[in-house]
Tab-separated table of N, CA and C in Angstrom:
chain	number	residue	atom	x	y	z
A	11	MET	N	-14.979	32.466	105.711
A	11	MET	CA	-14.435	31.931	104.491
A	11	MET	C	-14.763	32.835	103.308
A	12	LYS	N	-15.999	33.374	103.297
A	12	LYS	CA	-16.386	34.271	102.217
A	12	LYS	C	-15.498	35.508	102.212
A	13	MET	N	-15.140	35.978	103.385
A	13	MET	CA	-14.308	37.178	103.490
A	13	MET	C	-12.919	36.899	102.913
A	14	GLN	N	-12.364	35.725	103.204
A	14	GLN	CA	-11.047	35.377	102.674
A	14	GLN	C	-11.094	35.294	101.150
A	15	SER	N	-12.149	34.708	100.615
A	15	SER	CA	-12.296	34.609	99.163
A	15	SER	C	-12.397	35.991	98.541
A	16	LEU	N	-13.168	36.848	99.169
A	16	LEU	CA	-13.330	38.207	98.662
A	16	LEU	C	-11.998	38.954	98.674
A	17	VAL	N	-11.263	38.831	99.753
A	17	VAL	CA	-9.960	39.487	99.860
A	17	VAL	C	-9.012	38.934	98.803
A	18	ALA	N	-9.028	37.621	98.602
A	18	ALA	CA	-8.153	37.005	97.597
A	18	ALA	C	-8.490	37.505	96.201
A	19	ILE	N	-9.773	37.603	95.895
A	19	ILE	CA	-10.193	38.063	94.570
A	19	ILE	C	-9.826	39.530	94.364
A	20	ILE	N	-10.052	40.338	95.372
A	20	ILE	CA	-9.699	41.764	95.262
A	20	ILE	C	-8.191	41.923	95.092
A	21	THR	N	-7.425	41.159	95.861
A	21	THR	CA	-5.965	41.230	95.757
A	21	THR	C	-5.506	40.816	94.368
A	22	LEU	N	-6.044	39.710	93.868
A	22	LEU	CA	-5.673	39.255	92.531
A	22	LEU	C	-6.050	40.293	91.481
A	23	GLY	N	-7.217	40.861	91.623
A	23	GLY	CA	-7.640	41.896	90.680
A	23	GLY	C	-6.701	43.092	90.684
A	24	ALA	N	-6.279	43.498	91.873
A	24	ALA	CA	-5.334	44.619	91.968
A	24	ALA	C	-4.003	44.254	91.340
A	25	LEU	N	-3.542	43.053	91.598
A	25	LEU	CA	-2.268	42.611	91.010
A	25	LEU	C	-2.349	42.550	89.493
A	26	MET	N	-3.505	42.121	88.997
A	26	MET	CA	-3.678	42.031	87.548
A	26	MET	C	-3.636	43.417	86.901
A	27	GLN	N	-4.034	44.429	87.638
A	27	GLN	CA	-3.979	45.789	87.114
A	27	GLN	C	-2.543	46.244	86.888
A	28	PHE	N	-1.630	45.773	87.747
A	28	PHE	CA	-0.243	46.205	87.672
A	28	PHE	C	0.639	45.263	86.861
A	29	ALA	N	0.124	44.117	86.461
A	29	ALA	CA	0.920	43.153	85.706
A	29	ALA	C	1.480	43.743	84.404
A	30	PRO	N	0.677	44.473	83.609
A	30	PRO	CA	1.245	45.043	82.381
A	30	PRO	C	2.385	46.027	82.667
A	31	LEU	N	2.281	46.766	83.759
A	31	LEU	CA	3.351	47.698	84.113
A	31	LEU	C	4.635	46.962	84.455
A	32	ALA	N	4.504	45.871	85.185
A	32	ALA	CA	5.681	45.091	85.567
A	32	ALA	C	6.341	44.486	84.338
A	33	ARG	N	5.538	43.981	83.412
A	33	ARG	CA	6.101	43.396	82.187
A	33	ARG	C	6.791	44.472	81.356
A	34	ALA	N	6.201	45.647	81.258
A	34	ALA	CA	6.805	46.733	80.495
A	34	ALA	C	8.105	47.177	81.141
A	35	GLN	N	8.124	47.208	82.450
A	35	GLN	CA	9.328	47.605	83.160
A	35	GLN	C	10.461	46.627	82.884
A	36	ASN	N	10.176	45.330	82.883
A	36	ASN	CA	11.195	44.335	82.576
A	36	ASN	C	11.714	44.502	81.160
A	37	ALA	N	10.824	44.828	80.230
A	37	ALA	CA	11.244	45.015	78.853
A	37	ALA	C	12.155	46.234	78.732
A	38	ASP	N	11.837	47.293	79.468
A	38	ASP	CA	12.654	48.493	79.421
A	38	ASP	C	14.034	48.254	80.032
A	39	ASN	N	14.076	47.505	81.137
A	39	ASN	CA	15.344	47.245	81.805
A	39	ASN	C	16.161	46.185	81.099
A	40	ALA	N	15.531	45.411	80.225
A	40	ALA	CA	16.183	44.345	79.479
A	40	ALA	C	16.882	43.350	80.403
A	41	GLU	N	16.342	43.197	81.614
A	41	GLU	CA	16.930	42.235	82.542
A	41	GLU	C	16.425	40.839	82.231
A	42	GLY	N	15.201	40.744	81.765
A	42	GLY	CA	14.657	39.466	81.354
A	42	GLY	C	14.384	38.513	82.501
A	43	ARG	N	14.137	37.284	82.102
A	43	ARG	CA	13.793	36.241	83.064
A	43	ARG	C	14.991	35.905	83.942
A	44	GLY	N	14.736	35.718	85.199
A	44	GLY	CA	15.799	35.339	86.117
A	44	GLY	C	16.519	36.509	86.755
A	45	ALA	N	16.072	37.724	86.510
A	45	ALA	CA	16.745	38.904	87.056
A	45	ALA	C	16.718	38.904	88.582
A	46	ARG	N	15.588	38.511	89.138
A	46	ARG	CA	15.474	38.494	90.596
A	46	ARG	C	16.451	37.475	91.202
A	47	TRP	N	16.585	36.324	90.556
A	47	TRP	CA	17.510	35.292	91.039
A	47	TRP	C	18.950	35.802	90.963
A	48	ARG	N	19.280	36.469	89.885
A	48	ARG	CA	20.641	37.020	89.748
A	48	ARG	C	20.927	38.054	90.832
A	49	GLN	N	19.920	38.845	91.208
A	49	GLN	CA	20.100	39.818	92.281
A	49	GLN	C	20.388	39.121	93.605
A	50	LYS	N	19.706	38.007	93.846
A	50	LYS	CA	19.936	37.267	95.087
A	50	LYS	C	21.345	36.690	95.142
A	51	LEU	N	21.895	36.362	93.987
A	51	LEU	CA	23.228	35.756	93.930
A	51	LEU	C	24.345	36.781	93.745
A	52	ALA	N	23.991	38.045	93.699
A	52	ALA	CA	24.967	39.093	93.406
A	52	ALA	C	26.111	39.159	94.417
A	53	ASN	N	25.852	38.776	95.657
A	53	ASN	CA	26.906	38.873	96.668
A	53	ASN	C	27.821	37.643	96.691
A	54	LEU	N	27.566	36.680	95.800
A	54	LEU	CA	28.430	35.499	95.713
A	54	LEU	C	29.555	35.737	94.720
A	55	SER	N	30.693	35.134	95.004
A	55	SER	CA	31.809	35.216	94.058
A	55	SER	C	31.483	34.327	92.857
A	56	PRO	N	32.155	34.533	91.724
A	56	PRO	CA	31.918	33.673	90.565
A	56	PRO	C	32.148	32.191	90.886
A	57	THR	N	33.138	31.913	91.716
A	57	THR	CA	33.418	30.529	92.103
A	57	THR	C	32.254	29.953	92.904
A	58	GLU	N	31.718	30.745	93.831
A	58	GLU	CA	30.589	30.288	94.642
A	58	GLU	C	29.341	30.087	93.782
A	59	ARG	N	29.129	30.980	92.821
A	59	ARG	CA	27.984	30.840	91.912
A	59	ARG	C	28.093	29.549	91.108
A	60	GLU	N	29.283	29.287	90.618
A	60	GLU	CA	29.505	28.070	89.827
A	60	GLU	C	29.311	26.830	90.698
A	61	GLN	N	29.779	26.899	91.937
A	61	GLN	CA	29.625	25.783	92.871
A	61	GLN	C	28.127	25.522	93.127
A	62	LEU	N	27.370	26.584	93.322
A	62	LEU	CA	25.934	26.463	93.548
A	62	LEU	C	25.237	25.889	92.317
A	63	LYS	N	25.624	26.366	91.137
A	63	LYS	CA	25.045	25.900	89.884
A	63	LYS	C	25.291	24.398	89.697
A	64	THR	N	26.503	23.971	89.980
A	64	THR	CA	26.856	22.557	89.850
A	64	THR	C	26.060	21.714	90.840
A	65	ALA	N	25.962	22.175	92.077
A	65	ALA	CA	25.200	21.451	93.094
A	65	ALA	C	23.720	21.375	92.703
A	66	HIS	N	23.203	22.455	92.131
A	66	HIS	CA	21.800	22.479	91.706
A	66	HIS	C	21.552	21.449	90.611
A	67	ARG	N	22.432	21.419	89.626
A	67	ARG	CA	22.288	20.434	88.540
A	67	ARG	C	22.300	19.011	89.091
A	68	LYS	N	23.220	18.762	90.010
A	68	LYS	CA	23.331	17.437	90.604
A	68	LYS	C	22.082	17.110	91.428
A	69	ALA	N	21.604	18.065	92.193
A	69	ALA	CA	20.410	17.852	93.013
A	69	ALA	C	19.190	17.562	92.146
A	70	MET	N	19.088	18.226	91.008
A	70	MET	CA	17.936	18.032	90.128
A	70	MET	C	17.932	16.654	89.467
A	71	GLN	N	19.017	15.914	89.589
A	71	GLN	CA	19.057	14.549	89.059
A	71	GLN	C	18.439	13.551	90.041
A	72	ASP	N	18.242	13.972	91.272
A	72	ASP	CA	17.651	13.118	92.297
A	72	ASP	C	16.179	12.874	91.941
A	73	PRO	N	15.798	11.611	91.760
A	73	PRO	CA	14.404	11.314	91.375
A	73	PRO	C	13.369	11.852	92.371
A	74	ALA	N	13.685	11.814	93.655
A	74	ALA	CA	12.736	12.316	94.653
A	74	ALA	C	12.537	13.819	94.499
A	75	LEU	N	13.606	14.548	94.246
A	75	LEU	CA	13.490	15.992	94.059
A	75	LEU	C	12.745	16.310	92.773
A	76	ARG	N	13.032	15.574	91.714
A	76	ARG	CA	12.335	15.795	90.441
A	76	ARG	C	10.833	15.539	90.608
A	77	ALA	N	10.491	14.488	91.352
A	77	ALA	CA	9.081	14.178	91.586
A	77	ALA	C	8.422	15.296	92.394
A	78	ALA	N	9.118	15.793	93.404
A	78	ALA	CA	8.582	16.896	94.217
A	78	ALA	C	8.410	18.149	93.366
A	79	HIS	N	9.351	18.406	92.466
A	79	HIS	CA	9.280	19.575	91.584
A	79	HIS	C	8.067	19.469	90.661
A	80	LEU	N	7.865	18.289	90.076
A	80	LEU	CA	6.708	18.089	89.201
A	80	LEU	C	5.397	18.225	89.977
A	81	LYS	N	5.388	17.718	91.203
A	81	LYS	CA	4.204	17.824	92.054
A	81	LYS	C	3.897	19.292	92.360
A	82	MET	N	4.951	20.074	92.629
A	82	MET	CA	4.779	21.498	92.910
A	82	MET	C	4.218	22.221	91.684
A	83	ARG	N	4.758	21.914	90.510
A	83	ARG	CA	4.288	22.568	89.286
A	83	ARG	C	2.821	22.225	89.011
A	84	GLN	N	2.450	20.957	89.243
A	84	GLN	CA	1.063	20.541	89.024
A	84	GLN	C	0.138	21.263	90.002
A	85	ALA	N	0.556	21.367	91.255
A	85	ALA	CA	-0.254	22.064	92.259
A	85	ALA	C	-0.429	23.534	91.874
A	86	HIS	N	0.620	24.142	91.362
A	86	HIS	CA	0.540	25.547	90.946
A	86	HIS	C	-0.426	25.693	89.772
A	87	LYS	N	-0.366	24.762	88.838
A	87	LYS	CA	-1.276	24.798	87.687
A	87	LYS	C	-2.729	24.663	88.153
A	88	GLU	N	-2.966	23.715	89.072
A	88	GLU	CA	-4.318	23.523	89.597
A	88	GLU	C	-4.810	24.769	90.329
A	89	TYR	N	-3.909	25.428	91.052
A	89	TYR	CA	-4.274	26.664	91.755
A	89	TYR	C	-4.690	27.743	90.752
A	90	ARG	N	-3.894	27.920	89.687
A	90	ARG	CA	-4.231	28.938	88.683
A	90	ARG	C	-5.581	28.661	88.047
A	91	GLU	N	-5.838	27.380	87.741
A	91	GLU	CA	-7.115	27.010	87.133
A	91	GLU	C	-8.279	27.260	88.100
A	92	ALA	N	-8.086	26.915	89.368
A	92	ALA	CA	-9.131	27.140	90.375
A	92	ALA	C	-9.380	28.633	90.574
A	93	MET	N	-8.311	29.422	90.571
A	93	MET	CA	-8.461	30.868	90.728
A	93	MET	C	-9.241	31.454	89.565
A	94	ARG	N	-8.918	31.020	88.355
A	94	ARG	CA	-9.619	31.519	87.174
A	94	ARG	C	-11.116	31.170	87.261
A	95	ALA	N	-11.406	29.933	87.634
A	95	ALA	CA	-12.805	29.509	87.760
A	95	ALA	C	-13.521	30.313	88.839
A	96	SER	N	-12.831	30.566	89.938
A	96	SER	CA	-13.426	31.339	91.028
A	96	SER	C	-13.679	32.784	90.609
A	97	LEU	N	-12.748	33.344	89.860
A	97	LEU	CA	-12.935	34.712	89.365
A	97	LEU	C	-14.158	34.783	88.451
A	98	LEU	N	-14.279	33.797	87.571
A	98	LEU	CA	-15.427	33.776	86.664
A	98	LEU	C	-16.736	33.571	87.414
A	99	LYS	N	-16.698	32.766	88.466
A	99	LYS	CA	-17.896	32.549	89.280
A	99	LYS	C	-18.286	33.835	90.007
A	100	ALA	N	-17.280	34.561	90.494
A	100	ALA	CA	-17.539	35.803	91.219
A	100	ALA	C	-18.057	36.896	90.287
A	101	ASP	N	-17.515	36.920	89.060
A	101	ASP	CA	-17.911	37.955	88.103
A	101	ASP	C	-17.754	37.420	86.678
A	102	PRO	N	-18.802	36.841	86.104
A	102	PRO	CA	-18.711	36.265	84.761
A	102	PRO	C	-18.326	37.277	83.682
A	103	THR	N	-18.560	38.558	83.939
A	103	THR	CA	-18.230	39.571	82.931
A	103	THR	C	-16.733	39.820	82.824
A	104	ILE	N	-15.945	39.184	83.680
A	104	ILE	CA	-14.495	39.385	83.659
A	104	ILE	C	-13.807	38.516	82.602
A	105	GLN	N	-14.562	37.656	81.924
A	105	GLN	CA	-13.990	36.749	80.919
A	105	GLN	C	-13.122	37.478	79.886
A	106	PRO	N	-13.570	38.600	79.286
A	106	PRO	CA	-12.712	39.282	78.308
A	106	PRO	C	-11.386	39.764	78.913
A	107	VAL	N	-11.431	40.154	80.168
A	107	VAL	CA	-10.204	40.595	80.841
A	107	VAL	C	-9.259	39.416	81.005
A	108	LEU	N	-9.792	38.285	81.445
A	108	LEU	CA	-8.966	37.089	81.634
A	108	LEU	C	-8.392	36.597	80.310
A	109	ASN	N	-9.134	36.780	79.226
A	109	ASN	CA	-8.649	36.360	77.908
A	109	ASN	C	-7.420	37.148	77.473
A	110	LYS	N	-7.267	38.346	78.001
A	110	LYS	CA	-6.116	39.178	77.644
A	110	LYS	C	-4.840	38.762	78.372
A	111	ILE	N	-4.994	37.983	79.448
A	111	ILE	CA	-3.837	37.567	80.237
A	111	ILE	C	-3.247	36.317	79.605
A	112	PRO	N	-1.961	36.344	79.274
A	112	PRO	CA	-1.365	35.170	78.640
A	112	PRO	C	-1.389	33.961	79.568
A	113	GLU	N	-1.614	32.803	78.980
A	113	GLU	CA	-1.590	31.552	79.750
A	113	GLU	C	-0.152	31.244	80.134
A	114	ALA	N	-0.006	30.458	81.180
A	114	ALA	CA	1.331	30.037	81.598
A	114	ALA	C	1.952	29.201	80.490
A	115	ARG	N	3.236	29.369	80.310
A	115	ARG	CA	3.943	28.597	79.291
A	115	ARG	C	4.125	27.165	79.743
A	116	GLY	N	4.476	26.328	78.795
A	116	GLY	CA	4.732	24.921	79.096
A	116	GLY	C	6.013	24.755	79.892
A	117	PRO	N	6.407	23.513	80.121
A	117	PRO	CA	7.620	23.277	80.919
A	117	PRO	C	8.850	23.875	80.255
A	118	ARG	N	9.719	24.394	81.081
A	118	ARG	CA	10.952	24.958	80.558
A	118	ARG	C	12.100	24.069	80.998
A	119	ASP	N	13.231	24.271	80.381
A	119	ASP	CA	14.393	23.448	80.701
A	119	ASP	C	14.881	23.770	82.090
A	120	SER	N	15.153	22.752	82.887
A	120	SER	CA	15.654	22.949	84.252
A	120	SER	C	17.141	22.783	84.300
């Protein structure tokens, strides 16, 4: 278990090193948020994209799906908080580095 934690912390640390580069790259490309999703949908016709968009909106009205979505977001938030606490426990001197990383934004429109 200690080995898995160590690997997870090292991996996260490495990813954090490249995060500023990824953000700068997105700014340079001006693709913005959702670029990866648009790439996945690139092979769909405009009609198919619209059909998918309409189905998605309708699906998101389902109370069970909305509840599952909120549950997923809460679990992700708890994971981020646990990871931050674990990083600080592993190396308390990393606090200034963590302070430089922007916090996750609040809920966005679905």
